Short mmCIF file of C-alpha atoms and ligand atoms in Angstrom, two decimals:
data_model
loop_
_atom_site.label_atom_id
_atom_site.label_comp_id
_atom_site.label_asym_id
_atom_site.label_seq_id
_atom_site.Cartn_x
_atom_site.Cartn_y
_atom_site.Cartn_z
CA UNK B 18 27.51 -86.57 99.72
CA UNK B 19 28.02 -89.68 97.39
CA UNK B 20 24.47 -89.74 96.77
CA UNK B 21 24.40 -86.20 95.91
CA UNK B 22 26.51 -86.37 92.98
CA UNK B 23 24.64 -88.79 91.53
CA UNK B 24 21.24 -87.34 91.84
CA UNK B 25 22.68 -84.60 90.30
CA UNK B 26 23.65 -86.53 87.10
CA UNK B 27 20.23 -87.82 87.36
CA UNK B 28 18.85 -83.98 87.30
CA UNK B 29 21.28 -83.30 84.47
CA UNK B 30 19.81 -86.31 82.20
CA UNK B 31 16.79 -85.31 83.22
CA UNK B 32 17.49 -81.89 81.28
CA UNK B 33 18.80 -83.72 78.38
CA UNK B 34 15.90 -85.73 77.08
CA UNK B 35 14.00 -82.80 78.11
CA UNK B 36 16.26 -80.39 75.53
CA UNK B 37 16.47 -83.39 73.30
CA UNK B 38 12.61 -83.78 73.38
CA UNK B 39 12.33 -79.98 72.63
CA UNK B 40 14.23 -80.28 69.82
CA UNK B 41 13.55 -83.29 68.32
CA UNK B 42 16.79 -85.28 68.77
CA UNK B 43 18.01 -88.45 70.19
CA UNK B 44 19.38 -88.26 73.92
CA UNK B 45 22.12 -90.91 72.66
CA UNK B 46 23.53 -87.64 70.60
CA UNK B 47 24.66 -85.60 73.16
CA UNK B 48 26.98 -87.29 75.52
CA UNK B 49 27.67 -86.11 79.19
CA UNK B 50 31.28 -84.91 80.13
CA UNK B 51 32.17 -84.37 83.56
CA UNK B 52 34.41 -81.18 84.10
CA UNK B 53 36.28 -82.32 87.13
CA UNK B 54 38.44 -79.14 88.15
CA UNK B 55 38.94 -78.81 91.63
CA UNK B 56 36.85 -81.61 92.80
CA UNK B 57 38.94 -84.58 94.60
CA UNK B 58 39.64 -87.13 92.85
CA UNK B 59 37.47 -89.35 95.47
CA UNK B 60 34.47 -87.58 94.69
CA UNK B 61 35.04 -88.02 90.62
CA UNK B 62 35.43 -91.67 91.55
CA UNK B 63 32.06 -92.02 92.58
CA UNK B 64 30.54 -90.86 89.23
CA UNK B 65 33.11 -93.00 87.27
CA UNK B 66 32.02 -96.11 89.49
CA UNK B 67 28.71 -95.45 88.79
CA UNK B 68 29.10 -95.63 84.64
CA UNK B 69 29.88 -91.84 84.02
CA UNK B 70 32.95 -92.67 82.47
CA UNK B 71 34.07 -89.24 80.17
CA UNK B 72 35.55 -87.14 82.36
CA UNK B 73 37.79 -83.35 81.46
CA UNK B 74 40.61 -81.30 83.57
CA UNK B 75 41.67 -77.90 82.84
CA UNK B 76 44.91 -78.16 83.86
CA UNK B 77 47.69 -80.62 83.46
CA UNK B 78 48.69 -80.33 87.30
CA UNK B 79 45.35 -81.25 88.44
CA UNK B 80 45.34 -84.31 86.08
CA UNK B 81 48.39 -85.37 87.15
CA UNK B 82 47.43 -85.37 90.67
CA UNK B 83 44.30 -87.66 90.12
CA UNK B 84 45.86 -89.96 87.45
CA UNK B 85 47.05 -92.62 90.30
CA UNK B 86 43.76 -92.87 92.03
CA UNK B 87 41.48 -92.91 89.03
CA UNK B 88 43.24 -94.75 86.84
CA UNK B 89 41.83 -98.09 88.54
CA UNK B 90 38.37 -97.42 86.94
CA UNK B 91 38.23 -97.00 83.19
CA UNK B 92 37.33 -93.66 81.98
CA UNK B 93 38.32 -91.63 78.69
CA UNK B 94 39.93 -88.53 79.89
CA UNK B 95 39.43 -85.27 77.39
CA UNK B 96 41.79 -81.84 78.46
CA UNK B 97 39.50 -78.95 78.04
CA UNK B 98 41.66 -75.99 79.83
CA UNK B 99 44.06 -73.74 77.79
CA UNK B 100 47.55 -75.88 76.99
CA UNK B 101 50.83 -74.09 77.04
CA UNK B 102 53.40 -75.67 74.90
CA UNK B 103 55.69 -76.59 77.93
CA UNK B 104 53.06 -78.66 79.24
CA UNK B 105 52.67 -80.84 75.93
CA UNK B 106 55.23 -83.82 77.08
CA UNK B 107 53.30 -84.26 80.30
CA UNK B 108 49.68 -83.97 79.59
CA UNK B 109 50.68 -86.88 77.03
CA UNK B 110 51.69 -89.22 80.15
CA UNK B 111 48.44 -89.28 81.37
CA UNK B 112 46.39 -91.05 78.92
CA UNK B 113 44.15 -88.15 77.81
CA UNK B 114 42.26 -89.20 73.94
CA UNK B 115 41.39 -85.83 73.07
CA UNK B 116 42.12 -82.38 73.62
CA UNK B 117 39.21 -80.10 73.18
CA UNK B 118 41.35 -76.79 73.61
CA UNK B 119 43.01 -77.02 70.04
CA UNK B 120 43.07 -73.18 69.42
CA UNK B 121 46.36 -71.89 67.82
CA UNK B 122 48.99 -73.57 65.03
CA UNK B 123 51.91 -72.98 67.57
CA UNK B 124 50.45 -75.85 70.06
CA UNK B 125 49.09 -78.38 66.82
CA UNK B 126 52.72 -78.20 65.74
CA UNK B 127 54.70 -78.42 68.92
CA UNK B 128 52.10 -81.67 70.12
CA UNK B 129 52.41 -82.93 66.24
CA UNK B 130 55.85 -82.93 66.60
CA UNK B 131 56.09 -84.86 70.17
CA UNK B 132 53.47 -86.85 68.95
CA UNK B 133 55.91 -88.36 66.40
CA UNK B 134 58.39 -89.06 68.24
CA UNK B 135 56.27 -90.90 70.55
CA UNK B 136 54.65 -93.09 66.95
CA UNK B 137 50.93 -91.81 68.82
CA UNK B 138 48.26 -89.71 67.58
CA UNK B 139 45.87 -87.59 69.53
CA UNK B 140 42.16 -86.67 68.59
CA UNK B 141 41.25 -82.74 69.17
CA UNK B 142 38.71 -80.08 68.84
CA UNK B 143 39.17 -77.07 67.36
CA UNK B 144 38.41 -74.27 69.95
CA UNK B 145 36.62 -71.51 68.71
CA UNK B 146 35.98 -67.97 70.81
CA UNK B 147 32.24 -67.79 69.64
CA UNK B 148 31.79 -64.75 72.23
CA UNK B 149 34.48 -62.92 71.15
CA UNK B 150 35.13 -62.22 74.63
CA UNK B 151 39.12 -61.08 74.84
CA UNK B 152 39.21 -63.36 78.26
CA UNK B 153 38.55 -66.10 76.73
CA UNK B 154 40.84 -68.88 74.51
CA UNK B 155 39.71 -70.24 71.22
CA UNK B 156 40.54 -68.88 68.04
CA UNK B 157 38.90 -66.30 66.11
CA UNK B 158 35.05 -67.50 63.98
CA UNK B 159 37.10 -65.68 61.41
CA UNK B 160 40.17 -67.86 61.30
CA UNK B 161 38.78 -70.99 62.13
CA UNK B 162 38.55 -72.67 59.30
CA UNK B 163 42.27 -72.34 58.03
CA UNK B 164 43.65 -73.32 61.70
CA UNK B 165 41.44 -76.20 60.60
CA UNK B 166 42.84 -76.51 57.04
CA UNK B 167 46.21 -76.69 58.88
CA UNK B 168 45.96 -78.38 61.14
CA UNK B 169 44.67 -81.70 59.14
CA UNK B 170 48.18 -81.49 57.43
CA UNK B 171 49.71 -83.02 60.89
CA UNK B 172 48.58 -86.74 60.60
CA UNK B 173 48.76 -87.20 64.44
CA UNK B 174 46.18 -84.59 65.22
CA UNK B 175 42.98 -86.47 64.33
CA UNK B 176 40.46 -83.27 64.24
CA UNK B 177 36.86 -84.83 65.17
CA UNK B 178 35.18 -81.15 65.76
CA UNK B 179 34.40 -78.09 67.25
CA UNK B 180 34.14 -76.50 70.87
CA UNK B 181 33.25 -73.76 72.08
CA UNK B 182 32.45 -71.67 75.61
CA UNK B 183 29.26 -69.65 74.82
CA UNK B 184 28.82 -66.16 76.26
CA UNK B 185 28.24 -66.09 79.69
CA UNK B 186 24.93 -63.99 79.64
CA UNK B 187 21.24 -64.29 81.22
CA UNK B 188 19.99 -63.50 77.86
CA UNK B 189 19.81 -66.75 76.05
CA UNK B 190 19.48 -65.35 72.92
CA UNK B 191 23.05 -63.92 72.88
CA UNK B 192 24.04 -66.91 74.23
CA UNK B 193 22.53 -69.01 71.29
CA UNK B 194 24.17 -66.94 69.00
CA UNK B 195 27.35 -68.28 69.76
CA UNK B 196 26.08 -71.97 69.37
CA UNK B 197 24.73 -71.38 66.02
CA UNK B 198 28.07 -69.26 65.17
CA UNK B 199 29.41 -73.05 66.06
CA UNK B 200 27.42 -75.16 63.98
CA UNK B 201 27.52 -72.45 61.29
CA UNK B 202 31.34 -72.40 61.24
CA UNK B 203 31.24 -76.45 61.49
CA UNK B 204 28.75 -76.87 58.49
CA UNK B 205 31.45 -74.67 56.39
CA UNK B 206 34.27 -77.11 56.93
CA UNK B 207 32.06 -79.87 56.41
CA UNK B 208 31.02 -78.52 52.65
CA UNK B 209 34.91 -78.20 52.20
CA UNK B 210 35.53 -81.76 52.35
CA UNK B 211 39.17 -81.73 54.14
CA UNK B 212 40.98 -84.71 53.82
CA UNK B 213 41.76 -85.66 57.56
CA UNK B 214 39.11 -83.99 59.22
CA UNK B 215 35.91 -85.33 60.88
CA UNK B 216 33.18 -82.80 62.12
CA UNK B 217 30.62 -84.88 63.96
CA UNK B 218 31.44 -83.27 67.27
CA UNK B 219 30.06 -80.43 68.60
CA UNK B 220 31.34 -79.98 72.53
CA UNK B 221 29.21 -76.92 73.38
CA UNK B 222 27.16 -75.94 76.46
CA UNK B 223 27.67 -75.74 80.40
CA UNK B 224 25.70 -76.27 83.65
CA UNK B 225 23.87 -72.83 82.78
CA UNK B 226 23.54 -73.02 79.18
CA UNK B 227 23.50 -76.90 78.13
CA UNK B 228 19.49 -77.12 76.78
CA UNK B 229 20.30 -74.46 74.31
CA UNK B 230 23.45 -75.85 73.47
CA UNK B 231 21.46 -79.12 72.71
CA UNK B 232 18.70 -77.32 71.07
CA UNK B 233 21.28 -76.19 68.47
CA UNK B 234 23.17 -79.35 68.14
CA UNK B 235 25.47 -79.79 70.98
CA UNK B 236 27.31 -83.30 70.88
CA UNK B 237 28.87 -83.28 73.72
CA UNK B 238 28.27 -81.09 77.30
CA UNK B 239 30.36 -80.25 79.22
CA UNK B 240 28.96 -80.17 83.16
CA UNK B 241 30.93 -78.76 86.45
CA UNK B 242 29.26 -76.85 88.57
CA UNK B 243 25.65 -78.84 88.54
CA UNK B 244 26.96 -82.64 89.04
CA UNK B 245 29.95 -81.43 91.54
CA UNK B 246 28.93 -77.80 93.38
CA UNK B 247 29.96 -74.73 93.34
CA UNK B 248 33.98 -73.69 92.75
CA UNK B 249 36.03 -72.20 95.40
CA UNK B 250 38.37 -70.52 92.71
CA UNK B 251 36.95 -68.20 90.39
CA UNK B 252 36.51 -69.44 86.68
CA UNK B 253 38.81 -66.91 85.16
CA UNK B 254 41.55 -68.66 87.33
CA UNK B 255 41.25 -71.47 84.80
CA UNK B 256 40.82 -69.61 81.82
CA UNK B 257 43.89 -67.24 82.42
CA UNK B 258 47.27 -68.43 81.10
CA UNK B 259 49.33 -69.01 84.32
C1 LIG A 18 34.59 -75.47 84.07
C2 LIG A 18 34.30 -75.71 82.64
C3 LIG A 18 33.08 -76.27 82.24
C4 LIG A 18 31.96 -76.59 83.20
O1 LIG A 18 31.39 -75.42 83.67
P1 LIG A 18 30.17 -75.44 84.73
O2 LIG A 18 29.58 -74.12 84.60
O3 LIG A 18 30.79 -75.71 86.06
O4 LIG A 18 29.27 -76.54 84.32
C5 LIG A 18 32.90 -76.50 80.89
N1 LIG A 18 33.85 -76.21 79.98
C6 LIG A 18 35.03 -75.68 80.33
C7 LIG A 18 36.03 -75.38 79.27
C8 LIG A 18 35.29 -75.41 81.66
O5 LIG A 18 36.47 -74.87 82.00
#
C-alpha cells in the first residue's frame, strides 16, 4: 500500500520530464501538488514523509480533520475546493498559504476583511472557468481580468496567478484550449502591469490531462486520482456548493 503511493509519484515524475522534454522546459517549473480529498490522512503522511511536501483539500471539513495528524511533518497546504464565505474564519486556522479557488469579489472581500483583523495576508489564484462548463466554479475568461484588477486593491490577498480545471474531454484538443485560454488570459494581466499582482503561476492540469497542461505552461499540477486511487464520491460532490 505505502509503496504504492510512492511508485505512483514516481510514474507521475516520470510524465513530467517526459511533458517537460516534449516541450522544451525545465522539470523544476512545474511543481507537483497532491490533491488529498478523501484519502486518510495516514496515507497523505506517507507522501509528505517521503519529501512530497505541497499538498491541497477541497473542503475545509476535511482539512480540519487531518490538520492534527499532519501537522507533525512540514508541508505547505494550498485550498483548491470552492470556499463559501462562512467557512473563511476556519479555513484560516489551519495554516493553509494559498487559496487557489479565488473566483468571485464577494469571498476576496469577506477573507480581506478577516484577514485584517487577524494583521495576516494570504496568497491566491485567481480561478478561472476555462470550460465554460455551468458545473463548474471559476469566474468567467471574460471577467477575469477586472476580478483581478480588484482584487489587488486588498493588500492581504497577495495574487501570484491563475488556475484553472480544463474540460473534462477525451479530445485533447478541446481540452488544450482551455490551457491556452489560461495562459492567454494570464499574458493579458501581465502586459497590464498591476501594482500588487504577480502572474508566475499557472496551477493547471489533472491526473488525465497534466502533459498538456505542461506542454502549455502549467506551473503547478494538481494530482488525485493517479498518486492516491480512485474516489469513492463522485467529483461533482466536491465541486457542488454544499
Ligand atoms: C480532485 C481535484 C484535482 C485532482 O484530480 P485527479 O483527477 O484526481 O487528479 C485537481 N484539482 C481540483 C480542483 C480537484 O478538485
Amino acid at each position: 500500500m505505502n509503496e504504492e503511493i510512492l511508485n505512483n509519484i514516481t510514474d507521475i515524475q516520470e510524465r513530467i520530464n517526459n511533458a517537460c522534454i516534449n516541450s522544451n522546459r525545465n522539470p523544476d517549473e512545474v511543481k507537483l501538488l497532491l490533491a488529498t480529498k478523501t484519502v486518510p490522512a495516514e496515507r497523505i503522511k506517507i507522501a509528505l514523509q517521503a519529501g512530497h511536501t505541497l499538498i491541497a483539500e477541497n473542503k475545509v471539513q476535511e482539512l480540519k480533520e487531518k490538520y492534527e495528524i499532519l501537522k507533525e511533518i512540514p508541508h505547505t497546504n494550498h485550498f483548491i475546493g470552492h470556499l463559501q464565505t462562512n467557512k473563511i474564519k476556519d479555513l484560516l486556522k489551519y495554516n493553509v498559504s494559498c487559496i487557489q479557488s479565488l473566483d468571485r469579489l464577494d469571498l476576496a472581500e469577506k477573507l480581506h476583511q478577516r484577514l485584517q483583523f487577524e494583521n495576516n495576508t494570504i496568497e491566491v489564484l485567481i480561478q478561472v472557468n476555462t470550460s465554460f462548463e455551468e458545473s463548474k466554479f471559476g469566474v468567467s475568461p471574460d471577467n477575469a481580468i477586472e476580478l483581478v484588477k480588484q482584487v489587488a486593491q486588498l493588500e492581504t490577498l497577495k495574487i501570484k496567478g491563475l488556475m484553472t480545471i480544463g474540460l473534462f474531454s477525451a479530445e485533447i484538443e478541446k481540452v488544450r484550449k482551455c490551457f491556452r485560454l489560461l495562459k492567454d488570459i494570464q499574458q493579458q494581466i501581465i502586459a497590464l502591469n498591476i501594482s500588487n499582482v504577480e502572474m508566475q503561476e499557472l496551477s493547471m492540469g489533472m491526473s488525465g490531462d497534466m502533459e498538456t497542461a505542461i506542454e502549455e505552461g502549467a506551473t503547478i499540477i494538481r494530482v488525485g486520482t493517479a498518486i492516491f486511487g480512485q474516489r469513492v464520491y463522485p467529483d461533482s460532490y466536491y465541486w457542488n456548493e454544499k
